[in-house]
PDB file of C-alpha atoms and ligand atoms in Angstrom:
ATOM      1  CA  UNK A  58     -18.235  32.498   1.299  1.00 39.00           C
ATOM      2  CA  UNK A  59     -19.097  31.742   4.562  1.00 46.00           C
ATOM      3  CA  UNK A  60     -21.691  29.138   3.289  1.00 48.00           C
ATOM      4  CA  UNK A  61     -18.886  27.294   1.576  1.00 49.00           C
ATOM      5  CA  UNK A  62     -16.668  27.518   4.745  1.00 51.00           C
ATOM      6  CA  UNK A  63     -19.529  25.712   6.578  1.00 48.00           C
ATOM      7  CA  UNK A  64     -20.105  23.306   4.177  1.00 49.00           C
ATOM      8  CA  UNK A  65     -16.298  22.556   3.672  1.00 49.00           C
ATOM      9  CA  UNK A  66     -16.229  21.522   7.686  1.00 46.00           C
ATOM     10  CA  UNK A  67     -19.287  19.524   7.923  1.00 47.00           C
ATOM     11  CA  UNK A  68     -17.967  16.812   4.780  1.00 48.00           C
ATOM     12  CA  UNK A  69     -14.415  17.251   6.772  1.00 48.00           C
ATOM     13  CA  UNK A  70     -16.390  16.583   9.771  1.00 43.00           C
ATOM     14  CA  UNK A  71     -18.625  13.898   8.617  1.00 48.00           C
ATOM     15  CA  UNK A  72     -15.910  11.564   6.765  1.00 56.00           C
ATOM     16  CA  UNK A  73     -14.534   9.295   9.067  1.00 85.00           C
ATOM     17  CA  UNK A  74     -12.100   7.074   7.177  1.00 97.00           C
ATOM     18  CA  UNK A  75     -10.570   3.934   8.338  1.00 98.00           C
ATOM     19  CA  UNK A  76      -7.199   4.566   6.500  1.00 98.00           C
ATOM     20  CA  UNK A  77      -6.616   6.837   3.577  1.00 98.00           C
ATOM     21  CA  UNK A  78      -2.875   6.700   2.050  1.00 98.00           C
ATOM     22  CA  UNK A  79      -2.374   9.438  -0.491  1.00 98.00           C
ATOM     23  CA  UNK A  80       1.143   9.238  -2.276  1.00 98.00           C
ATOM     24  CA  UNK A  81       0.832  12.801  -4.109  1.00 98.00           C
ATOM     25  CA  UNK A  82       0.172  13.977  -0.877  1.00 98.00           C
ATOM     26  CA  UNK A  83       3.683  12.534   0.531  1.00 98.00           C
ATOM     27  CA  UNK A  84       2.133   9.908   2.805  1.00 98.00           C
ATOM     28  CA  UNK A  85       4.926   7.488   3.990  1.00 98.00           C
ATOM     29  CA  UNK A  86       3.963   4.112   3.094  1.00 98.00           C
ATOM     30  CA  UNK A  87       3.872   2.943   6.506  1.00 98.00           C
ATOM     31  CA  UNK A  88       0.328   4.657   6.922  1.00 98.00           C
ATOM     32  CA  UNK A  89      -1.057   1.947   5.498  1.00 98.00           C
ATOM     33  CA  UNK A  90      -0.551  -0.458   8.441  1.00 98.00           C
ATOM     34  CA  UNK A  91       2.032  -3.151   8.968  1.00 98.00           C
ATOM     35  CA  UNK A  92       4.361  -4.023   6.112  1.00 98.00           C
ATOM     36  CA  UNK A  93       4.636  -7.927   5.705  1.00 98.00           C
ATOM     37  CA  UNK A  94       7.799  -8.641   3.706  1.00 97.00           C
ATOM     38  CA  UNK A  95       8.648 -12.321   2.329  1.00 95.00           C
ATOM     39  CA  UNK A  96      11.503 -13.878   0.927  1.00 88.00           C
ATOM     40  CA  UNK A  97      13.608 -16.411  -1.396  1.00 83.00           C
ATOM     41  CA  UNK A  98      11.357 -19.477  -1.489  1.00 80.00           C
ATOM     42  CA  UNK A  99       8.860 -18.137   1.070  1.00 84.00           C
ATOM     43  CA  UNK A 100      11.510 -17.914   3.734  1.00 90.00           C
ATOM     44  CA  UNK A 101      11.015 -16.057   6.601  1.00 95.00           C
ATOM     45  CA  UNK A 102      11.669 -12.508   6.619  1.00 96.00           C
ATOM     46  CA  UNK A 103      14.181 -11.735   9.487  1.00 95.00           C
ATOM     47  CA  UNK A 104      12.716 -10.247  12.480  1.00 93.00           C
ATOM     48  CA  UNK A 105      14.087  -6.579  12.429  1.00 92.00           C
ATOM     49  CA  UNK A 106      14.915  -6.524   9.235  1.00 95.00           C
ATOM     50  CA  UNK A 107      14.028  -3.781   6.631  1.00 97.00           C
ATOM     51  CA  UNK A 108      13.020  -3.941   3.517  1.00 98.00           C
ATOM     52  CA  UNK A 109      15.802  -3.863   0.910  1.00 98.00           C
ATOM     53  CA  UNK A 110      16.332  -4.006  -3.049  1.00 98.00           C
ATOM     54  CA  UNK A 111      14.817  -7.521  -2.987  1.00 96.00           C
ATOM     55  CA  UNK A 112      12.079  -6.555  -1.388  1.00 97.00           C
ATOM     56  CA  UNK A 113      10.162  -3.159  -0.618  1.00 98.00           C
ATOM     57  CA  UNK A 114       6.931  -1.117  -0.636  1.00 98.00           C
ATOM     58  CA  UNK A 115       8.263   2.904  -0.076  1.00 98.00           C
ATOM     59  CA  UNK A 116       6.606   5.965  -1.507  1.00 98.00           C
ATOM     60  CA  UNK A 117       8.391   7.160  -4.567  1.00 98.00           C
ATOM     61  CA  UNK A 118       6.814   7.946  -8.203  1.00 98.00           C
ATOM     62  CA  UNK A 119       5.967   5.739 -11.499  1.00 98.00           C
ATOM     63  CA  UNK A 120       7.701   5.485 -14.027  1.00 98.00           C
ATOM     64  CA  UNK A 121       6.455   8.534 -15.410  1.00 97.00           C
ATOM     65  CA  UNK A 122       7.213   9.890 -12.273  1.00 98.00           C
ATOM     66  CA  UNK A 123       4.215  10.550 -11.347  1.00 98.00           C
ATOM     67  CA  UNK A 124       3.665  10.207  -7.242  1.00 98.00           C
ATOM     68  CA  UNK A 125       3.143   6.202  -6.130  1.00 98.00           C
ATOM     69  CA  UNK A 126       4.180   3.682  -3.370  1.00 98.00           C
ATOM     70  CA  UNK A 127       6.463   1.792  -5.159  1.00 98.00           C
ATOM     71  CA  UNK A 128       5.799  -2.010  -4.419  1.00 98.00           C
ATOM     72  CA  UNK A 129       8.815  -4.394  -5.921  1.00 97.00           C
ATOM     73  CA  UNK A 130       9.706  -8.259  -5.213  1.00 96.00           C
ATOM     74  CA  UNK A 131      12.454 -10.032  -7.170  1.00 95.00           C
ATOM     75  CA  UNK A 132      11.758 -13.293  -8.607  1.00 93.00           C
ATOM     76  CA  UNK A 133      11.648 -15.828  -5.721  1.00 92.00           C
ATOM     77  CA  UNK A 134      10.474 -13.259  -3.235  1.00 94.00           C
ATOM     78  CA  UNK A 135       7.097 -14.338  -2.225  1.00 94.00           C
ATOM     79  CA  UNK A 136       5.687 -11.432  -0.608  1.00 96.00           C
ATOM     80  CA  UNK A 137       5.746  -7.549  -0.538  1.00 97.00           C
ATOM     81  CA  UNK A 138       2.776  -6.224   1.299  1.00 98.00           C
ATOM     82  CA  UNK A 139       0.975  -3.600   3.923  1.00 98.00           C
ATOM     83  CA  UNK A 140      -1.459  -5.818   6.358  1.00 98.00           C
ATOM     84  CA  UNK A 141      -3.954  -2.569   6.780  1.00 98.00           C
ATOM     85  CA  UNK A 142      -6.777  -2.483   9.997  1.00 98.00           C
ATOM     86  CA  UNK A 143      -4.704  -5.020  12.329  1.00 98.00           C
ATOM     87  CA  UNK A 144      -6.986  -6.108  14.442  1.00 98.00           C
ATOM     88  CA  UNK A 145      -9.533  -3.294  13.553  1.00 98.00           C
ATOM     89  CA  UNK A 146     -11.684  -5.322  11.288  1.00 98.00           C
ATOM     90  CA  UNK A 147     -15.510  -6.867  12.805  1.00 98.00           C
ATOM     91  CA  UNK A 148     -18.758  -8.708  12.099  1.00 98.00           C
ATOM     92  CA  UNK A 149     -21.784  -6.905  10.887  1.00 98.00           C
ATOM     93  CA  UNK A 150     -19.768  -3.849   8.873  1.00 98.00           C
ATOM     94  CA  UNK A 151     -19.696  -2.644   5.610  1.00 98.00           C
ATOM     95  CA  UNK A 152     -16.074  -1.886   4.527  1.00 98.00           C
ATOM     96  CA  UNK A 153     -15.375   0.483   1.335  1.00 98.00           C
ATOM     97  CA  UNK A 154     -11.936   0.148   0.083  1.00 98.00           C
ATOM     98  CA  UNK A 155     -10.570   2.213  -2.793  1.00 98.00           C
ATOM     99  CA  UNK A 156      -7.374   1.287  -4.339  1.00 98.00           C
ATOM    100  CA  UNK A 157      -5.987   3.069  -7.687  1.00 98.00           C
ATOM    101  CA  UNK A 158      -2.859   1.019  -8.954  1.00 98.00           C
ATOM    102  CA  UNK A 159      -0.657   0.417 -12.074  1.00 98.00           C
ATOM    103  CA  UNK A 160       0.993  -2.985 -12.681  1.00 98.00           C
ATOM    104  CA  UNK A 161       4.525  -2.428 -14.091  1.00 96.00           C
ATOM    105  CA  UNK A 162       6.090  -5.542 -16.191  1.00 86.00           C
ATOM    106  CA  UNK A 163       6.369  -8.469 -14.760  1.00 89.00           C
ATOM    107  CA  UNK A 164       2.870  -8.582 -13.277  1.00 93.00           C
ATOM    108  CA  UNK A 165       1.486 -11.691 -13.995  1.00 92.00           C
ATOM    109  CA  UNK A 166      -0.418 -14.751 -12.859  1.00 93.00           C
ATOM    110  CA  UNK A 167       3.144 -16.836 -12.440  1.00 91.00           C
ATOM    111  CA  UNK A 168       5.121 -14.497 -10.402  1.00 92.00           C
ATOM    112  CA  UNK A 169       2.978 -12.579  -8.266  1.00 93.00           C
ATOM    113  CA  UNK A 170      -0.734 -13.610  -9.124  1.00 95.00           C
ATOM    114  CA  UNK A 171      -2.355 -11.895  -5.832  1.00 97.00           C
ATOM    115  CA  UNK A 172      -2.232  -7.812  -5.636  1.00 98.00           C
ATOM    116  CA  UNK A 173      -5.212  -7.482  -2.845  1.00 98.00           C
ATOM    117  CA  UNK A 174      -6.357  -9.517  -0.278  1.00 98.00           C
ATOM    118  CA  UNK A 175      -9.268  -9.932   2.254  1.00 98.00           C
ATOM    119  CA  UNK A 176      -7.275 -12.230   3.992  1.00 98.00           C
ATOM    120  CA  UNK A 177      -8.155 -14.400   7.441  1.00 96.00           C
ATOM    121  CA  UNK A 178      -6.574 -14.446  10.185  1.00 97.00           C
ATOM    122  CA  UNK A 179      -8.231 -16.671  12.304  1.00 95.00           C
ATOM    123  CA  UNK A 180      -6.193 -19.791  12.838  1.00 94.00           C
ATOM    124  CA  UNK A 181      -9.831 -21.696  13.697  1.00 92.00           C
ATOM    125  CA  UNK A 182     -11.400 -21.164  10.223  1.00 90.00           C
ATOM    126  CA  UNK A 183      -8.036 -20.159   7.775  1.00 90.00           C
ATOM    127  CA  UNK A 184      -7.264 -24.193   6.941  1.00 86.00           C
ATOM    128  CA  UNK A 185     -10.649 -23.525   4.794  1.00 86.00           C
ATOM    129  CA  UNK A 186     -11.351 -20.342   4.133  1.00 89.00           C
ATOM    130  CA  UNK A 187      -7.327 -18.571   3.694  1.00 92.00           C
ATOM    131  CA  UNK A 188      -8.373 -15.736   1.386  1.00 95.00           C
ATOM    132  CA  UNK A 189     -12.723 -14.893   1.341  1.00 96.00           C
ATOM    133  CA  UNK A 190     -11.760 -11.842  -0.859  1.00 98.00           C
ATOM    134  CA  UNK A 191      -9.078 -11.349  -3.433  1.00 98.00           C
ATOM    135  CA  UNK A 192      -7.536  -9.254  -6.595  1.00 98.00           C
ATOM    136  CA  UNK A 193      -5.267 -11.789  -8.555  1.00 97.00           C
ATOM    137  CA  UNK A 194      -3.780 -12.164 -12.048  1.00 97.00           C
ATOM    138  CA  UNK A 195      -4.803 -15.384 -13.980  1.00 96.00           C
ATOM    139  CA  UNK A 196      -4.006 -16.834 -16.667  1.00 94.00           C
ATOM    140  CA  UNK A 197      -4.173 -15.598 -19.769  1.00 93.00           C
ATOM    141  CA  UNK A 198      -4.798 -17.263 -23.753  1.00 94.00           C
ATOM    142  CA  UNK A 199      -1.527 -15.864 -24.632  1.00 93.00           C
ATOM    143  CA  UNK A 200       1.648 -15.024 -23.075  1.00 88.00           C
ATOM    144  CA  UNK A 201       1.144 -11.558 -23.503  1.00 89.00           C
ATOM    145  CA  UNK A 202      -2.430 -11.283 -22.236  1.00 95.00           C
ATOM    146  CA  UNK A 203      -2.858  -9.881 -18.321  1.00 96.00           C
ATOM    147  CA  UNK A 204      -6.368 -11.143 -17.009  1.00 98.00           C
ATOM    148  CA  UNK A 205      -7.152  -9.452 -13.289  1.00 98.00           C
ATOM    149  CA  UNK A 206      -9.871 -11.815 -11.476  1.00 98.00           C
ATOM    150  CA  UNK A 207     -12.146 -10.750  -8.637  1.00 98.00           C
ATOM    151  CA  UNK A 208     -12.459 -13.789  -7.141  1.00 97.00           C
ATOM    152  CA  UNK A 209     -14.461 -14.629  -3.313  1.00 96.00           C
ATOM    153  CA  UNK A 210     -15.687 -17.569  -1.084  1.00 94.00           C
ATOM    154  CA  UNK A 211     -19.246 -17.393   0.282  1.00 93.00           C
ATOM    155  CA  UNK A 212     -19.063 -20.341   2.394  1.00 90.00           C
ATOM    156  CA  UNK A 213     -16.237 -20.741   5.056  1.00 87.00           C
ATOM    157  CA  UNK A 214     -17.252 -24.081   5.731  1.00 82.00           C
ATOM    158  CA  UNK A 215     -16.675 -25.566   2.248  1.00 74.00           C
ATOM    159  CA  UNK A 216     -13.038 -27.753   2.712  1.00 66.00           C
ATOM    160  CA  UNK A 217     -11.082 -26.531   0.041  1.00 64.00           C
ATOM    161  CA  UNK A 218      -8.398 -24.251   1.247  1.00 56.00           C
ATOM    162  CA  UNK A 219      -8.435 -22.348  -2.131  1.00 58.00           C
ATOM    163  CA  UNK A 220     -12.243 -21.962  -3.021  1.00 74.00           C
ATOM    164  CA  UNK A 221     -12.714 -19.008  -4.045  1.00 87.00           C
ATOM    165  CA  UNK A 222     -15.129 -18.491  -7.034  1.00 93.00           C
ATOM    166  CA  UNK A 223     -13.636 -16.321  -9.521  1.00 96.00           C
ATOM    167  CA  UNK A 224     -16.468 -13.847 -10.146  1.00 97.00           C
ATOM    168  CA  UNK A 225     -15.305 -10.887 -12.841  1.00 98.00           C
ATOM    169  CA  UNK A 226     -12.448 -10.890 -15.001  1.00 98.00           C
ATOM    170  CA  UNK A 227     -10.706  -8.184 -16.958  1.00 98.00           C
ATOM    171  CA  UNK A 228      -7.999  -8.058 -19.181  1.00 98.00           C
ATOM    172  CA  UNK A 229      -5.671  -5.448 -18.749  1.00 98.00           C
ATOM    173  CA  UNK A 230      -2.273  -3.846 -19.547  1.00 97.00           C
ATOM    174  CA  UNK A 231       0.976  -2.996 -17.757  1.00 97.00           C
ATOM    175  CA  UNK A 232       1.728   0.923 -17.247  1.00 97.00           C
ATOM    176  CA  UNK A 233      -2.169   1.711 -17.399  1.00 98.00           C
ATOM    177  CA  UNK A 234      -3.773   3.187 -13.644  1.00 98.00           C
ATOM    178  CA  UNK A 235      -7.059   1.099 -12.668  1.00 98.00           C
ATOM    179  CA  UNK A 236      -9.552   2.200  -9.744  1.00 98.00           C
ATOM    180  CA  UNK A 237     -11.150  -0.725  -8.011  1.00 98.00           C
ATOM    181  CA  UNK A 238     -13.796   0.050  -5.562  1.00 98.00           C
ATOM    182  CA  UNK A 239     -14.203  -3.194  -3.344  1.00 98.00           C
ATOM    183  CA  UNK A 240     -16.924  -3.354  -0.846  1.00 98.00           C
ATOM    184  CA  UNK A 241     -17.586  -6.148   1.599  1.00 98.00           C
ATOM    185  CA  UNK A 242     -20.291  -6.901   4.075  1.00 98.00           C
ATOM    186  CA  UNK A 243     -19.190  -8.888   6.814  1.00 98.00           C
ATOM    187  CA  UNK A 244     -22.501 -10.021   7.971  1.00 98.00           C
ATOM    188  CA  UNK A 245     -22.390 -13.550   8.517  1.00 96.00           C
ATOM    189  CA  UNK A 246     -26.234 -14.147   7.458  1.00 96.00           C
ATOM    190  CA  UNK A 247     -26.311 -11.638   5.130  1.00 97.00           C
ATOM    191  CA  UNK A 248     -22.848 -10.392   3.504  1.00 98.00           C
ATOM    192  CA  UNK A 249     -22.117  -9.801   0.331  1.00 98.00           C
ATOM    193  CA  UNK A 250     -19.475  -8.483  -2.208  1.00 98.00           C
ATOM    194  CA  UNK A 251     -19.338  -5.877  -4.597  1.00 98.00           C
ATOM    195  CA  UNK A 252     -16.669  -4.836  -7.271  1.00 98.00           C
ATOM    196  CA  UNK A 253     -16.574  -1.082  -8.879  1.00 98.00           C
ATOM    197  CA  UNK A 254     -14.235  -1.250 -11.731  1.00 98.00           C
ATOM    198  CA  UNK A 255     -12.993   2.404 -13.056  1.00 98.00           C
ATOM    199  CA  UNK A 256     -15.961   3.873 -11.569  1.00 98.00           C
ATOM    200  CA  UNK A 257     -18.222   1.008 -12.510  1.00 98.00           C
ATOM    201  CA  UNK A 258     -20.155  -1.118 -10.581  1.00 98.00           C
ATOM    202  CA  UNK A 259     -19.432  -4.606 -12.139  1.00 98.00           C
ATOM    203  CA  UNK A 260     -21.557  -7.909 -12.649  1.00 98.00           C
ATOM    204  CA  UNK A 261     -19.891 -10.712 -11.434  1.00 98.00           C
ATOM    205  CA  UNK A 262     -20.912 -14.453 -12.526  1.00 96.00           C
ATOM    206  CA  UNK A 263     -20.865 -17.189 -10.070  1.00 91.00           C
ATOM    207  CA  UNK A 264     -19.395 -19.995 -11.903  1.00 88.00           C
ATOM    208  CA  UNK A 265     -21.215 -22.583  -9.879  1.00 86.00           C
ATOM    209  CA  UNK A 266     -24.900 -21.150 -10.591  1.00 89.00           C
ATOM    210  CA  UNK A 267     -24.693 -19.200 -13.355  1.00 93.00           C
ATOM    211  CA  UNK A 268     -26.001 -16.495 -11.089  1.00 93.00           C
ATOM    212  CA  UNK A 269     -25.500 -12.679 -12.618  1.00 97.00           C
ATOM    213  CA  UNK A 270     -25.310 -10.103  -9.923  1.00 98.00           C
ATOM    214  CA  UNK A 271     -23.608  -6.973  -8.599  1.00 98.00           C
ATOM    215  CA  UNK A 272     -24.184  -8.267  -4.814  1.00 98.00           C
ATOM    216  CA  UNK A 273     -22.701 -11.501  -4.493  1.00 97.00           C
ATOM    217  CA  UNK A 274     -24.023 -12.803  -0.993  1.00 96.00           C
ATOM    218  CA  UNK A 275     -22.069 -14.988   1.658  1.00 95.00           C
ATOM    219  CA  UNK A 276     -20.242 -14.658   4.489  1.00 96.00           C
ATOM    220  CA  UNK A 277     -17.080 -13.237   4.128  1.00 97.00           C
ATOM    221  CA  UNK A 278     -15.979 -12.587   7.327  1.00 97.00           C
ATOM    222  CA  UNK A 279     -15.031 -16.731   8.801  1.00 95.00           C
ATOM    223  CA  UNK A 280     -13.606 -14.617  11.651  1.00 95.00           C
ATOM    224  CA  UNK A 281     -10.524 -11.969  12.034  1.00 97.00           C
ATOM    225  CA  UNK A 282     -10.284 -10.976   8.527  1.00 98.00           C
ATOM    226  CA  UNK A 283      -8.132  -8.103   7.229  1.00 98.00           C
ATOM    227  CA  UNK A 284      -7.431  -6.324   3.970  1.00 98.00           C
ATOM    228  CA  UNK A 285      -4.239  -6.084   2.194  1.00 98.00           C
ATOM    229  CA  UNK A 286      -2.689  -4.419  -0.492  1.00 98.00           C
ATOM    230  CA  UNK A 287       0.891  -4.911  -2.622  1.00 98.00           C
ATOM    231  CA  UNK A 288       2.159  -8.145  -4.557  1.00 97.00           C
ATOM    232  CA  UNK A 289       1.958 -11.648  -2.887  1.00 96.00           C
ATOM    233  CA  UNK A 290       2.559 -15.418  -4.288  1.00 93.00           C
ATOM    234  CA  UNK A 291       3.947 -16.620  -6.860  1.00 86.00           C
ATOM    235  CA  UNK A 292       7.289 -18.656  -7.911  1.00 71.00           C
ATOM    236  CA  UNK A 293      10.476 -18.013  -9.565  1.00 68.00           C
ATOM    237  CA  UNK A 294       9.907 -16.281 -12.923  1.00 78.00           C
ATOM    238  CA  UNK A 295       9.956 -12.561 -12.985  1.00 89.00           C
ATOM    239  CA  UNK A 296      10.256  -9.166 -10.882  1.00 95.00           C
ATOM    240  CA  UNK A 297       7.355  -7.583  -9.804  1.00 96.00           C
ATOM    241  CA  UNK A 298       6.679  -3.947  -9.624  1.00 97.00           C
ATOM    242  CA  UNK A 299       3.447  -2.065  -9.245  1.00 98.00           C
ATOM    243  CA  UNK A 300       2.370   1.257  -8.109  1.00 98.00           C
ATOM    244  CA  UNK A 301       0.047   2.500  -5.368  1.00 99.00           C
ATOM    245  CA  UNK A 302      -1.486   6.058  -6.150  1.00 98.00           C
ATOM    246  CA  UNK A 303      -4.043   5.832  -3.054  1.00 98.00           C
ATOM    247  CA  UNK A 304      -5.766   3.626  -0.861  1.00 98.00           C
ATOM    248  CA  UNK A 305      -8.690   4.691   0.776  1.00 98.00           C
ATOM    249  CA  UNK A 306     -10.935   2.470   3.542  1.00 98.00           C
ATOM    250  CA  UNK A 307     -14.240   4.140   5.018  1.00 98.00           C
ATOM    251  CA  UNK A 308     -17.549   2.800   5.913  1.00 97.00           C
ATOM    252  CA  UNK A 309     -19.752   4.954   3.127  1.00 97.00           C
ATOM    253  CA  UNK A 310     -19.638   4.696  -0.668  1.00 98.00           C
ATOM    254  CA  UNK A 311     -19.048   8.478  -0.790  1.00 97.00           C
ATOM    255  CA  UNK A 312     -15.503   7.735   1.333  1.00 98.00           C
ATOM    256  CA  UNK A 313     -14.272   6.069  -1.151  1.00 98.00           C
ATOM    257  CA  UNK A 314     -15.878   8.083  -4.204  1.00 98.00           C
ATOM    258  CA  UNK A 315     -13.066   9.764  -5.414  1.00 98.00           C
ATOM    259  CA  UNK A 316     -10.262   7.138  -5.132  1.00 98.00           C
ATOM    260  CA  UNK A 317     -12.566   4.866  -7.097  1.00 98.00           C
ATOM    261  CA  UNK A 318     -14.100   7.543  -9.359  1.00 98.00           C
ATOM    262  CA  UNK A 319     -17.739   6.385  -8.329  1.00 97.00           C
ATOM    263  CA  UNK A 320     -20.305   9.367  -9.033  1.00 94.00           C
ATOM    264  CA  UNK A 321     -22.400   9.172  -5.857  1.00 82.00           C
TER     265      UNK A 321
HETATM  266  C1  NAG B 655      -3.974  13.627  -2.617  1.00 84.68           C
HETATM  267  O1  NAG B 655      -3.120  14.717  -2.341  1.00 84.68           O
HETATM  268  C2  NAG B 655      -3.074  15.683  -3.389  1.00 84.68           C
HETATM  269  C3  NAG B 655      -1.987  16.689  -3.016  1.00 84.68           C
HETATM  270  O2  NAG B 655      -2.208  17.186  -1.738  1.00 84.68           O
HETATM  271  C4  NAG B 655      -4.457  16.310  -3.539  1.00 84.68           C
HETATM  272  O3  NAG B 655      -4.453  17.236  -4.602  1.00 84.68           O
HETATM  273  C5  NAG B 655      -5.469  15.199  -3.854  1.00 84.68           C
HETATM  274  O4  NAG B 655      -6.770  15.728  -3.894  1.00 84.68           O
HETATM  275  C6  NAG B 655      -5.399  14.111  -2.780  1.00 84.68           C
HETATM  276  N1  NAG B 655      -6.248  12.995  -3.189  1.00 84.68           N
HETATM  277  C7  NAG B 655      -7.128  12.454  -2.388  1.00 84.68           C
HETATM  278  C8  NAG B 655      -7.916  11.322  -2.964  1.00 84.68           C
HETATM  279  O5  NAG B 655      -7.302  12.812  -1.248  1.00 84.68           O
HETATM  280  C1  NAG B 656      17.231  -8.678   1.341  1.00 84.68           C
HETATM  281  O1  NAG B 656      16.973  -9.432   2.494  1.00 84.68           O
HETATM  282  C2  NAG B 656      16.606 -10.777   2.239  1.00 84.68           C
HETATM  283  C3  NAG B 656      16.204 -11.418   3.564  1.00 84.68           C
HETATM  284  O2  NAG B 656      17.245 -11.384   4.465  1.00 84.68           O
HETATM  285  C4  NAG B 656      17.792 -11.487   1.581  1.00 84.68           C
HETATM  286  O3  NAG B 656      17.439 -12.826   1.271  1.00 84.68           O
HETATM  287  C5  NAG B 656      18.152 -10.746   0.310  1.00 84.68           C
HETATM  288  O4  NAG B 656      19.334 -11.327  -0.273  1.00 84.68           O
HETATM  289  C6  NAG B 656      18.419  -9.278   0.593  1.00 84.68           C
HETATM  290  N1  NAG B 656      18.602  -8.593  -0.677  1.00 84.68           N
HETATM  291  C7  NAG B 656      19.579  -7.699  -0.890  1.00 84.68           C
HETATM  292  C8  NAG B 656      19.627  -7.068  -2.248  1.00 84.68           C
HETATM  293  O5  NAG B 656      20.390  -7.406  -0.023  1.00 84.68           O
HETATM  294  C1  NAG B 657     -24.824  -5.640   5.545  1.00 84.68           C
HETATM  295  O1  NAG B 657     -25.739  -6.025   4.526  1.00 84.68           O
HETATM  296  C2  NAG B 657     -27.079  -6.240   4.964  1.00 84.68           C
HETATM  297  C3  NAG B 657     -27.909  -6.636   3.760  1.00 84.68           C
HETATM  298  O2  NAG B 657     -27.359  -7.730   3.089  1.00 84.68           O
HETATM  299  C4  NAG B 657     -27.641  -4.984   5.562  1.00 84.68           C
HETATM  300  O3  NAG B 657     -28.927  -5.256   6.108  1.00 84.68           O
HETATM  301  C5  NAG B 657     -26.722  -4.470   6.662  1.00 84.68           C
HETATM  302  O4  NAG B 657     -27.197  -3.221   7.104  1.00 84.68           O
HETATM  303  C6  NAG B 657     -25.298  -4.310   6.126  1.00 84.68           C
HETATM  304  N1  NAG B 657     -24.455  -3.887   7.233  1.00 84.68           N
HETATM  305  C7  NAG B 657     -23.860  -2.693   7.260  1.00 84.68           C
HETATM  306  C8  NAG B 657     -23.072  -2.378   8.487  1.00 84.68           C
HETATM  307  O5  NAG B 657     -23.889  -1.917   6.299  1.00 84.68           O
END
């Protein structure tokens, strides 16, 4: 008894997550970060504004009512996101991020491709390097077909604003719960990229060498670079909905272990 007491501080003790957002456990959306809305035509969200049936991210349940942060955008919206670790993010780190999601219908590579991103935020290096890391839909062979693409940049000084390998696909489906497990080193000599996918740690492909690996090396971090989670891009076709169970950033594989169902 009192051994389990003990040991039941110390792992409190020794986990030191970045952000952990647990809808079953009633966690308001906003502890996620700062919620970026966008809207008709990329227009600019009014300053002050909420979020409203257009647009929102708010804890709430699946459709099979089953605890979630309900992300929606209508068709047109652009954007409907949380920006997580403003300003919190540096060089030389290792960030785990968990994130276990459904995509509702409407997901898809026309109306709101991207669903994470490692995004930049430094004005100096974002003209060529907008998005290192990112979770987007692509598309598919048939209309009905949902590909999700793990997709990164090694090299922030390559001029192509969108160059971004795409490194793993999967095909999935709409109303089924995925756990990704991303992890990115933002060494600038020696960073790399990995993807967990359900538990599994996945090989990616570079399309340029042929190279097979489950440490894809770069530098990933072209300054101020933040993750975010929700749906983002796209034009005018369909509504979006997905659902956020949990998201999860910590600096160990074990932090992010059971969001990501990784045996560690
Ligand atoms: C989320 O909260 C629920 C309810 O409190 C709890 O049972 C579950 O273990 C939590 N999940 C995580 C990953 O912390
Ligand atoms: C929500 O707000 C946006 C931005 O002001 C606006 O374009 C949109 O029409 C609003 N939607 C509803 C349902 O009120
Ligand atoms: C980043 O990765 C390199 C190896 O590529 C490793 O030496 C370094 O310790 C990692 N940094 C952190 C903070 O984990």
């Amino acid at each position: 008894m009192q051994v389990l007491h003990l040991f039941a501080l110390f792992t409190f003790a020794s986990a030191k997550l970045l952000l952990s957002y647990n809808a079953s456990a009633g966690d308001p959306a906003s502890v996620l970060g700062q919620q970026n809305l966008q809207g008709w035509d990329r227009a600019t969200w009014p300053a002050g504004q909420k979020q409203n049936a257009s647009a929102f991210f708010t804890t709430a349940t699946d459709p099979n009512g089953v605890p979630a942060a309900h992300v929606h955008k209508d068709a047109h919206f652009i954007r409907s996101e949380y920006h997580m670790l403003v300003e919190k993010t540096a060089a030389d780190q290792t960030y785990y991020i968990g994130y276990h999601v459904s995509f509702g219908t409407g997901v898809d590579y026309e109306s709101c491709p991207i669903v994470f991103q490692w995004k930049n935020y430094n004005p100096d290096t974002v003209d060529t390097d907008d998005i290192p890391v990112l979770l987007a839909f692509q598309k598919g062979s048939t209309a009905d077909q949902y590909i999700i693409s793990f997709a990164a940049e090694a090299d922030p000084s390559a001029d192509d604003l969108l160059s971004q390998e795409t490194l793993w696909t999967k095909e999935v489906t709409h109303g089924t719960a995925y756990r990704f497990g991303i992890v990115i080193n933002t060494s600038a000599t020696s960073g790399f990229v990995q993807l967990y996918f359900n538990g599994k740690l996945s090989t990616m492909i570079s399309p340029s060498t042929g190279e097979h690996t489950t440490k894809y090396s770069g530098n990933f971090f072209p300054g101020r670079s933040e993750p975010k989670v929700g749906l983002y891009g796209g034009q005018a076709t369909n509504a979006c909905d997905s659902y956020i169970y949990n998201v999860v950033i910590g600096t160990t594989l074990a932090d992010i272990a059971d969001v990501a169902d990784i045996s560690t």
